[in-house]
PDB file of C-alpha atoms and ligand atoms in Angstrom:
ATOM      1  CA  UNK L   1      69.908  99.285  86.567  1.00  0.00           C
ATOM      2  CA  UNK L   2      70.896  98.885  90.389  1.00  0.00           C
ATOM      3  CA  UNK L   3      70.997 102.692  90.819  1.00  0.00           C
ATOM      4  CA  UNK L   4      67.372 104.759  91.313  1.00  0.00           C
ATOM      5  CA  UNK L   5      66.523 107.531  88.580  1.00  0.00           C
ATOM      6  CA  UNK L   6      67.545 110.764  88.977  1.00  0.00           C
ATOM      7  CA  UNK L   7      64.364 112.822  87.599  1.00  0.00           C
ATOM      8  CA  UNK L   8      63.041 116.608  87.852  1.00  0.00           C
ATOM      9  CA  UNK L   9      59.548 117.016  88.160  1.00  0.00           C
ATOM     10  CA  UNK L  10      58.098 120.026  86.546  1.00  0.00           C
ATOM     11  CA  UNK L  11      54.502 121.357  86.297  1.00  0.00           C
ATOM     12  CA  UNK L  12      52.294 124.309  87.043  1.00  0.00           C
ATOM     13  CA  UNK L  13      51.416 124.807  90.993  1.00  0.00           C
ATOM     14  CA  UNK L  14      48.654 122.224  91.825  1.00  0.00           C
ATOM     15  CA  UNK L  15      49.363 120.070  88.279  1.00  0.00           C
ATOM     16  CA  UNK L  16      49.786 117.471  91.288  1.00  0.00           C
ATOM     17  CA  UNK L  17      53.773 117.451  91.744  1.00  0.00           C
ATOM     18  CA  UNK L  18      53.653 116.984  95.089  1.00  0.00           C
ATOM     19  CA  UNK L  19      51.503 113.989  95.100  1.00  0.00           C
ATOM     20  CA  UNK L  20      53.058 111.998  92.327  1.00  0.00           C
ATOM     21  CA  UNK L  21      56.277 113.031  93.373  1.00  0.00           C
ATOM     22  CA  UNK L  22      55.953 111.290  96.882  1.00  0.00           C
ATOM     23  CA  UNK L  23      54.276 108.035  94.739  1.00  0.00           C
ATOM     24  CA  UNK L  24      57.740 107.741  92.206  1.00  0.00           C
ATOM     25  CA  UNK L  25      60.089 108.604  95.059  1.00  0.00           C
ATOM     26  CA  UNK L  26      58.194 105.538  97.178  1.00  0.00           C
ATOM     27  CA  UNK L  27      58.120 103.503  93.562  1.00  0.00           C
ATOM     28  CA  UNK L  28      61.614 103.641  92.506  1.00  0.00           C
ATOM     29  CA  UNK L  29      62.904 104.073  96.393  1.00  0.00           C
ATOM     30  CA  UNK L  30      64.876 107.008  96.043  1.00  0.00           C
ATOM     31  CA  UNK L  31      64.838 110.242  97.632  1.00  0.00           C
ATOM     32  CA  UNK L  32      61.592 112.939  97.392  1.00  0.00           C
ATOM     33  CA  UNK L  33      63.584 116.549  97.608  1.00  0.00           C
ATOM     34  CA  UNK L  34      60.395 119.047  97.592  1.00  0.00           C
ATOM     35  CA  UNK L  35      61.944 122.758  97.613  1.00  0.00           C
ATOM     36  CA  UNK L  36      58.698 123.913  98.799  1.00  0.00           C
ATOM     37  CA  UNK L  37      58.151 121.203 101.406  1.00  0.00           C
ATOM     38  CA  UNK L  38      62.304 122.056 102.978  1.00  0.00           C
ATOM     39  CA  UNK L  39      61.612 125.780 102.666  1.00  0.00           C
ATOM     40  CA  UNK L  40      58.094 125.457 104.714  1.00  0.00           C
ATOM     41  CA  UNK L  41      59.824 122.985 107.189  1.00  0.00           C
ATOM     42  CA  UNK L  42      62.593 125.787 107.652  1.00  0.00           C
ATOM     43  CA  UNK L  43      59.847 128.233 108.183  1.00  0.00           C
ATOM     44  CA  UNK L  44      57.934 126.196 110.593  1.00  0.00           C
ATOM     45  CA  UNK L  45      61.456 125.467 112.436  1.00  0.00           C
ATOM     46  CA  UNK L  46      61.747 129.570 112.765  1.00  0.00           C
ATOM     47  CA  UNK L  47      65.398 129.473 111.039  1.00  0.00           C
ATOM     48  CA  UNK L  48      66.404 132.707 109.985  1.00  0.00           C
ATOM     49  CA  UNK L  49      66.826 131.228 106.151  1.00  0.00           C
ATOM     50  CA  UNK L  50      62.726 129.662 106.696  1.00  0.00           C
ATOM     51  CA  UNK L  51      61.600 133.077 108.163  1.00  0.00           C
ATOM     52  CA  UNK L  52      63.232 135.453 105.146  1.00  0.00           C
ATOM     53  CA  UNK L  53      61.706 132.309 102.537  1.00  0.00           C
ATOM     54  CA  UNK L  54      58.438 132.975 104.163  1.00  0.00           C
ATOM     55  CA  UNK L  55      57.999 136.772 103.513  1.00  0.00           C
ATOM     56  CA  UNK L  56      58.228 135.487  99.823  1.00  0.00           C
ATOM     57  CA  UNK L  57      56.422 132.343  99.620  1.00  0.00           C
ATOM     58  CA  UNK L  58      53.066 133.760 101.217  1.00  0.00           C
ATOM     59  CA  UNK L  59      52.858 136.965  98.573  1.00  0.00           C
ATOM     60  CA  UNK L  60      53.575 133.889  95.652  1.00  0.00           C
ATOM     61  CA  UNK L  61      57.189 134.882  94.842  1.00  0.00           C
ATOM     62  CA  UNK L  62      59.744 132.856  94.222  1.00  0.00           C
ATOM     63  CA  UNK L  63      62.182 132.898  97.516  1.00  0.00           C
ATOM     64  CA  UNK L  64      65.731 134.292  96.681  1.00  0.00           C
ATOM     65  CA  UNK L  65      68.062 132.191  95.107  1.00  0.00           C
ATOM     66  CA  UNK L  66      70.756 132.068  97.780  1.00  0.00           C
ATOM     67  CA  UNK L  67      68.108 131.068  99.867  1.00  0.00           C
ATOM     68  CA  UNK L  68      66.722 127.817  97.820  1.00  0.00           C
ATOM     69  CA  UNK L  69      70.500 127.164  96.899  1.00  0.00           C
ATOM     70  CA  UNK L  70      71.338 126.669 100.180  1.00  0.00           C
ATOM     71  CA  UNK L  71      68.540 123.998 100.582  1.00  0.00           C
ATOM     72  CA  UNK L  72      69.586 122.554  97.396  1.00  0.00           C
ATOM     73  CA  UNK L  73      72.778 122.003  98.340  1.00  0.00           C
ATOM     74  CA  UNK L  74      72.187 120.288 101.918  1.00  0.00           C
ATOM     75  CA  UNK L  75      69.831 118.372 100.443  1.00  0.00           C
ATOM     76  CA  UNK L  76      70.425 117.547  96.771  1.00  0.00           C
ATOM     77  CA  UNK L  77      74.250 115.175  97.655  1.00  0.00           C
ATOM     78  CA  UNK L  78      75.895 112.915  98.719  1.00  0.00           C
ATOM     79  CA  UNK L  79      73.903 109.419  98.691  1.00  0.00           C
ATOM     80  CA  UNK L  80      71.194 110.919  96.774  1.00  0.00           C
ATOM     81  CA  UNK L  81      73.354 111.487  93.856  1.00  0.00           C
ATOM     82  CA  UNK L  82      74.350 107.979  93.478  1.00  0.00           C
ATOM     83  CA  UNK L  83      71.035 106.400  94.418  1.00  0.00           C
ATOM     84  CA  UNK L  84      68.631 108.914  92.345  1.00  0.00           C
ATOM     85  CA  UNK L  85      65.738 111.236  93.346  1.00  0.00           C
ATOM     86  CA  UNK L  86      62.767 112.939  92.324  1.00  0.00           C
ATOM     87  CA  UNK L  87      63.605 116.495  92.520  1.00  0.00           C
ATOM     88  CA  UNK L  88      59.973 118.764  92.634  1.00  0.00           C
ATOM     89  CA  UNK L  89      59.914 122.016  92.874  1.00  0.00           C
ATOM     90  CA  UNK L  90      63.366 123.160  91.424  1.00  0.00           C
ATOM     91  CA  UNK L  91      64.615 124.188  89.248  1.00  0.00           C
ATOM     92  CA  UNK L  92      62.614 127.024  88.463  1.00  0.00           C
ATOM     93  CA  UNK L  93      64.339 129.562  86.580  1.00  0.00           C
ATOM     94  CA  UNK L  94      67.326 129.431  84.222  1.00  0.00           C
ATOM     95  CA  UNK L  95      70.064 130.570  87.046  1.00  0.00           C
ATOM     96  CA  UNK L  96      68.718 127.564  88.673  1.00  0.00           C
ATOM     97  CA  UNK L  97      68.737 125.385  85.960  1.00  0.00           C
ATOM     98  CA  UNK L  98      72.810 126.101  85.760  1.00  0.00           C
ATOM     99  CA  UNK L  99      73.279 125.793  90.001  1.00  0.00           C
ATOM    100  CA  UNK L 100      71.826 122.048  89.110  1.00  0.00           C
ATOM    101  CA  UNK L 101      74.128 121.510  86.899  1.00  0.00           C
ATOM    102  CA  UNK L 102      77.067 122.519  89.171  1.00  0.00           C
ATOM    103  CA  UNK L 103      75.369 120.406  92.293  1.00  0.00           C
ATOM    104  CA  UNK L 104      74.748 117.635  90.504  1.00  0.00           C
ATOM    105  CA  UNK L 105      78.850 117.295  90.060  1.00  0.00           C
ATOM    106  CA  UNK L 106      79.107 115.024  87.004  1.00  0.00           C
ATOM    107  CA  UNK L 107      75.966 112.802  88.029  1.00  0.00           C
ATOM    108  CA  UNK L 108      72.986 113.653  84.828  1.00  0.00           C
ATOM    109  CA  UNK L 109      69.845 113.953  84.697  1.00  0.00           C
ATOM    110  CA  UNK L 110      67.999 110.645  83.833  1.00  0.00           C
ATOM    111  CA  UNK L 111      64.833 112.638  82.583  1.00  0.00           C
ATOM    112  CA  UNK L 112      62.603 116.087  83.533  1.00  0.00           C
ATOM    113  CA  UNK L 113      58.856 114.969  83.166  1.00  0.00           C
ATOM    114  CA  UNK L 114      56.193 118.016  82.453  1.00  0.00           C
ATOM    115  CA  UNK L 115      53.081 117.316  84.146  1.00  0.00           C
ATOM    116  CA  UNK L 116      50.805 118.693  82.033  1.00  0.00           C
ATOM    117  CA  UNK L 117      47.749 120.308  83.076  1.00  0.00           C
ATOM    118  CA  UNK L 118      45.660 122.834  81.765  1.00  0.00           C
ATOM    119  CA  UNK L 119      45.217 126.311  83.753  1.00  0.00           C
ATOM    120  CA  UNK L 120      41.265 125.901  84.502  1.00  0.00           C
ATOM    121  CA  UNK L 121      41.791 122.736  86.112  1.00  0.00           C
ATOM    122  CA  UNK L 122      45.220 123.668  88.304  1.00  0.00           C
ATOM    123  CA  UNK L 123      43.199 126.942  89.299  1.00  0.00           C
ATOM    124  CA  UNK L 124      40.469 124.808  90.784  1.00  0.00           C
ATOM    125  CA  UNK L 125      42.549 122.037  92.741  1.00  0.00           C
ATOM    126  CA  UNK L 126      44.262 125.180  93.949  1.00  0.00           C
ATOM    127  CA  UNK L 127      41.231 126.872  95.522  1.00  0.00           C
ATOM    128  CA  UNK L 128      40.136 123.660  97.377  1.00  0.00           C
ATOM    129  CA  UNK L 129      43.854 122.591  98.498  1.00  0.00           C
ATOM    130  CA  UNK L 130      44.805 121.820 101.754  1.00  0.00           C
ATOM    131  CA  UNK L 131      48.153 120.490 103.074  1.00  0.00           C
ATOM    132  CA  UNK L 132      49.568 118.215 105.648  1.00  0.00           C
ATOM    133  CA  UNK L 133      51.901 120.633 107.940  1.00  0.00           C
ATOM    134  CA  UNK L 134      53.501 118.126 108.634  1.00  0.00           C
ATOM    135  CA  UNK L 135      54.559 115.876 106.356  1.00  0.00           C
ATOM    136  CA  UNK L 136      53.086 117.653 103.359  1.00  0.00           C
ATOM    137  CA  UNK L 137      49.955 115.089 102.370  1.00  0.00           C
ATOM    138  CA  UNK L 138      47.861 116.895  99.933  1.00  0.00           C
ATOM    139  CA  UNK L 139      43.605 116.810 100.076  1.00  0.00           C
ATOM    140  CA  UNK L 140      40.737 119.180  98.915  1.00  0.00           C
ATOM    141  CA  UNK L 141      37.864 120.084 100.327  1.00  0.00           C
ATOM    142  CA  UNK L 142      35.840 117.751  98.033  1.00  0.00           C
ATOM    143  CA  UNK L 143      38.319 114.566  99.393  1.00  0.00           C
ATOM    144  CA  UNK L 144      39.776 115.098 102.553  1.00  0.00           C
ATOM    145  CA  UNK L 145      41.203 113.527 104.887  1.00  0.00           C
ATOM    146  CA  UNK L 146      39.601 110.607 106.995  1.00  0.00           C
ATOM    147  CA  UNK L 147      39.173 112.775 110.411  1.00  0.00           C
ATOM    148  CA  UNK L 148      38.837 116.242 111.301  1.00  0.00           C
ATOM    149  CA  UNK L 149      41.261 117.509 109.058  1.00  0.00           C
ATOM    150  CA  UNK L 150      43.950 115.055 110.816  1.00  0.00           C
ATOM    151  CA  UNK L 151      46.343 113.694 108.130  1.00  0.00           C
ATOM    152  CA  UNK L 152      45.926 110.001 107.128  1.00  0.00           C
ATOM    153  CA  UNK L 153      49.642 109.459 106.555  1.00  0.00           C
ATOM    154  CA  UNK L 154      51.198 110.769 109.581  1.00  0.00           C
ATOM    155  CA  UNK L 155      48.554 112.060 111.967  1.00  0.00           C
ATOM    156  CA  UNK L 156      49.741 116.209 111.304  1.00  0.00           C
ATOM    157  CA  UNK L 157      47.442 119.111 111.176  1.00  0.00           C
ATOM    158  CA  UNK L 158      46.232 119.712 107.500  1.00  0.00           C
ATOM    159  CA  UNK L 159      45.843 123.416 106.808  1.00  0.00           C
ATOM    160  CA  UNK L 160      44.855 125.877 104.031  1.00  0.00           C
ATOM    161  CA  UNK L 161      48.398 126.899 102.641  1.00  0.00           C
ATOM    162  CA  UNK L 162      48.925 130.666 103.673  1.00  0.00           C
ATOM    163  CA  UNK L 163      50.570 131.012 100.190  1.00  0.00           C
ATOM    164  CA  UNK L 164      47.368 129.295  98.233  1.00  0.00           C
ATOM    165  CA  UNK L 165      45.326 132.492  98.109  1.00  0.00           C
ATOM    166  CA  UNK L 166      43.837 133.298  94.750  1.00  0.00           C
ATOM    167  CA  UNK L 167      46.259 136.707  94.505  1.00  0.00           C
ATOM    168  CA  UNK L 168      49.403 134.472  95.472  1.00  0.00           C
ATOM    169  CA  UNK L 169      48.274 132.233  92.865  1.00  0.00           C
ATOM    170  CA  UNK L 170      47.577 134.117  90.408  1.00  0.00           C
ATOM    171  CA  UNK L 171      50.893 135.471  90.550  1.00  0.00           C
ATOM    172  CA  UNK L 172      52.910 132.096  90.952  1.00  0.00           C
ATOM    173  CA  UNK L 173      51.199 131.206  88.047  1.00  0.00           C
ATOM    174  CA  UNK L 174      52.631 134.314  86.192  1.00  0.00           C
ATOM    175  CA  UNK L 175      55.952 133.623  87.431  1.00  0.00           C
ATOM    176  CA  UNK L 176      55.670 129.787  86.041  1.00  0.00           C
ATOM    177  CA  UNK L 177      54.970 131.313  82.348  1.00  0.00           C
ATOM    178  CA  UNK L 178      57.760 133.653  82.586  1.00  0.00           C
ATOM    179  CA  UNK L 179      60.509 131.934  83.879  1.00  0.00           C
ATOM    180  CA  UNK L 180      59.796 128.178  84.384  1.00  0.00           C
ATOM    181  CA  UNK L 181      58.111 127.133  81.179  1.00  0.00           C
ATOM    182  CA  UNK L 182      61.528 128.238  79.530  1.00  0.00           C
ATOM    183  CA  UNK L 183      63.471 125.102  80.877  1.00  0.00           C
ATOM    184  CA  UNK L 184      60.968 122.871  78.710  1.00  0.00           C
ATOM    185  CA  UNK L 185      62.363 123.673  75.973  1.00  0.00           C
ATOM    186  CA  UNK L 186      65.981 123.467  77.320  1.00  0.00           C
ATOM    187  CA  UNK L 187      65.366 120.544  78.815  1.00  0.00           C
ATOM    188  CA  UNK L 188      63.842 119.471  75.502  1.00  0.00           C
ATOM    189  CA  UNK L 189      67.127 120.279  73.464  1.00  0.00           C
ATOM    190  CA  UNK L 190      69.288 118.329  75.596  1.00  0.00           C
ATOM    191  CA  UNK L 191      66.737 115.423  74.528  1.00  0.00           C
ATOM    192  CA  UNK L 192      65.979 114.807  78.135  1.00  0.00           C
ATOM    193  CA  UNK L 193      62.347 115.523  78.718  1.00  0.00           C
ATOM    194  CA  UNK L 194      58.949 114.328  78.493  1.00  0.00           C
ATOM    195  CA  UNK L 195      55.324 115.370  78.734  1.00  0.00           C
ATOM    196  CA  UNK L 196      52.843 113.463  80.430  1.00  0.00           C
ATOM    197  CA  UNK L 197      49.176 114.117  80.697  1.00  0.00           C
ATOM    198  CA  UNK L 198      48.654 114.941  84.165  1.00  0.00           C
ATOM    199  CA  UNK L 199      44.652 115.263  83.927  1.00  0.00           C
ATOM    200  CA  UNK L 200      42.361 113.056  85.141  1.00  0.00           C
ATOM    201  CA  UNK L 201      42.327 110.158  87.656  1.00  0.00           C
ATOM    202  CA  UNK L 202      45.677 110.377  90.153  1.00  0.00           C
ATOM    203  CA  UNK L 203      46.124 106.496  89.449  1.00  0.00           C
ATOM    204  CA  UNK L 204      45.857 107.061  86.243  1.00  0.00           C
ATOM    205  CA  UNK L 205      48.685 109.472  86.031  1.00  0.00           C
ATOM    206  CA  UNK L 206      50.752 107.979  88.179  1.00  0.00           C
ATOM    207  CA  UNK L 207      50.976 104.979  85.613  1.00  0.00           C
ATOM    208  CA  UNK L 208      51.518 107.596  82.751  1.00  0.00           C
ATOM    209  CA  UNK L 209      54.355 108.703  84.725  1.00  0.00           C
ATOM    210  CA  UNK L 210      56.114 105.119  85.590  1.00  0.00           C
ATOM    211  CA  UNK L 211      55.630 104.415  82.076  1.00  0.00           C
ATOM    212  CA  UNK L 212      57.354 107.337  80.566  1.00  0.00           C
ATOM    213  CA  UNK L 213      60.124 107.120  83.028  1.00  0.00           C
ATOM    214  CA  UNK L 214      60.317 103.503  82.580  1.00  0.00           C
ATOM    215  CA  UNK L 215      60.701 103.255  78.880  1.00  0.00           C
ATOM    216  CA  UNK L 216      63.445 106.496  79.545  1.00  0.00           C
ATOM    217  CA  UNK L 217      65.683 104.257  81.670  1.00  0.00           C
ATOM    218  CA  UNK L 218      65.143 100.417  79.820  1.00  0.00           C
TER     219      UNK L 218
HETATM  220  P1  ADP K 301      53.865 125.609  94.332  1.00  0.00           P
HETATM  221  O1  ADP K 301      54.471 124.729  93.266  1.00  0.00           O
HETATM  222  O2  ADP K 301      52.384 125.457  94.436  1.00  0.00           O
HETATM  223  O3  ADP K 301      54.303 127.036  94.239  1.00  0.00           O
HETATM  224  P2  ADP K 301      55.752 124.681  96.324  1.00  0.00           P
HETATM  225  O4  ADP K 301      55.448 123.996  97.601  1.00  0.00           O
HETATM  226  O5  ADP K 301      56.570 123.929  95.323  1.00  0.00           O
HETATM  227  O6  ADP K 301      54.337 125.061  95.737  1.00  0.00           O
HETATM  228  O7  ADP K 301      56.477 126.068  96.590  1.00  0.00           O
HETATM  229  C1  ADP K 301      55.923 127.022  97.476  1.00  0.00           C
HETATM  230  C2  ADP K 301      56.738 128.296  97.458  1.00  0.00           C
HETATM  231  O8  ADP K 301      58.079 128.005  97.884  1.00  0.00           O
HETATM  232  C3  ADP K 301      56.905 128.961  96.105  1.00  0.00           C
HETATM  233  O9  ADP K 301      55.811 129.796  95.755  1.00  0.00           O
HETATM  234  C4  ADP K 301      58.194 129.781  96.346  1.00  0.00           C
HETATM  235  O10 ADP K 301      57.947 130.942  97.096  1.00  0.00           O
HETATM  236  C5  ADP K 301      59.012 128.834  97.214  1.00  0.00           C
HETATM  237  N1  ADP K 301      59.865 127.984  96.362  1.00  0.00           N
HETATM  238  C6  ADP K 301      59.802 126.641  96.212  1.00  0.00           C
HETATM  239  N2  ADP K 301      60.729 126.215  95.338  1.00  0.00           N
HETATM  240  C7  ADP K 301      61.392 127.323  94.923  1.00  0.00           C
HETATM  241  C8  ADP K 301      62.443 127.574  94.000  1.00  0.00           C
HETATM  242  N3  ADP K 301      62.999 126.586  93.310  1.00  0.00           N
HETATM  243  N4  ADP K 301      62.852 128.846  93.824  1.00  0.00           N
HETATM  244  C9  ADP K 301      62.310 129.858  94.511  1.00  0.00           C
HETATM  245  N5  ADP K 301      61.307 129.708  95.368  1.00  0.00           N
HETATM  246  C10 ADP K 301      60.846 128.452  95.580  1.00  0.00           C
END
């Protein structure tokens, strides 16, 4: 096909979204639209919409919908549409499940992939986390990055998350149960998702991943 994919990534926090996100979007050259990554860049831009998401996103609730449609809307058109993406991060709930619907104007869904991961392990990658400020690189404690904390890819600070404390956790995992794991079974009805082991080695599921998507779109 000439166009990209247009997937959704779902998974738990720390099932490793972010990272194989960034991998597909590089592998199939198409947009990586992060919700977390746009609100945070908001945030660290002091916008008024970044500064209200961040009163949310550091107790581990989800930021208003208003809010995240807004960056959903900027950010999830135009070129994008045509050419695919790998959205992570959204949607999250079932109201947003329906706002995708109405931004993506006509253009479906090629697939939603669960990364599947189980709690114990997500809980742990959590706790050692640490994050690229700048461009959103992920490392732990146990593998970070090259020098002093200075981010391989791009050279930013990387940080302990001010939302990855075990309470904010705790909860965002709460919030996942209630009202994300939902849309896999919707997504599952309309025959357009798949679950991929995301345990293990990070090559490893990044080939998982290109080969579920891969036998999706042939
Ligand atoms: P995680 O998946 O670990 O929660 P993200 O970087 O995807 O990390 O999101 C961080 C925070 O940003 C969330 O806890 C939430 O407050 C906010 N956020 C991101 N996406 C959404 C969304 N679709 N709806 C509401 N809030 C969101």
């Amino acid at each position: 096909m000439s166009r990209g994919p247009r997937l959704v990534l779902l998974g738990k926090q720390g099932a490793g979204k972010g990272t194989q996100a960034a991998r597909l979007a590089e592998h199939y050259d198409v947009a990586h639209l992060a919700t977390g990554d746009l609100l945070r860049a908001a945030a660290a831009a002091g916008t008024r919409v970044g500064l209200e998401a961040k009163r949310f996103m550091d107790r581990g609730e989800l930021a208003p919908d208003e809010i995240v449609f807004g960056v959903v809307e900027e950010n999830v058109t135009g070129d994008h549409l045509d050419d695919g993406f790998v959205l992570d991060g959204f949607p999250r709930n079932d109201a947003q499940a329906a706002e995708l619907e109405r931004v993506l104007d006509g253009h479906p869904l090629d697939l939603v992939v669960n990364l599947d991961v189980s709690t114990d392990i997500v809980l742990d990658r959590i706790a050692g986390r640490r994050v690229c400020e700048n461009c959103g690189a992920t490392y732990h404690v146990k593998g970070p990055p090259k020098h002093d904390w200075t981010c391989d890819v791009c050279g930013g600070k990387v940080v302990h998350r001010s939302d990855d404390t075990e309470e904010a956790v705790r909860r965002r995992l709460e919030l996942y149960d209630q009202e994300t794991v939902p849309l896999i079974d919707f997504y599952r009805q309309l025959r357009k998702l798949e679950v991929v082991d995301g345990e293990g080695d990070g090559d490893e599921v990044f080939k998982r991943l290109a080969t579920a998507i891969d036998s999706r779109l042939s």
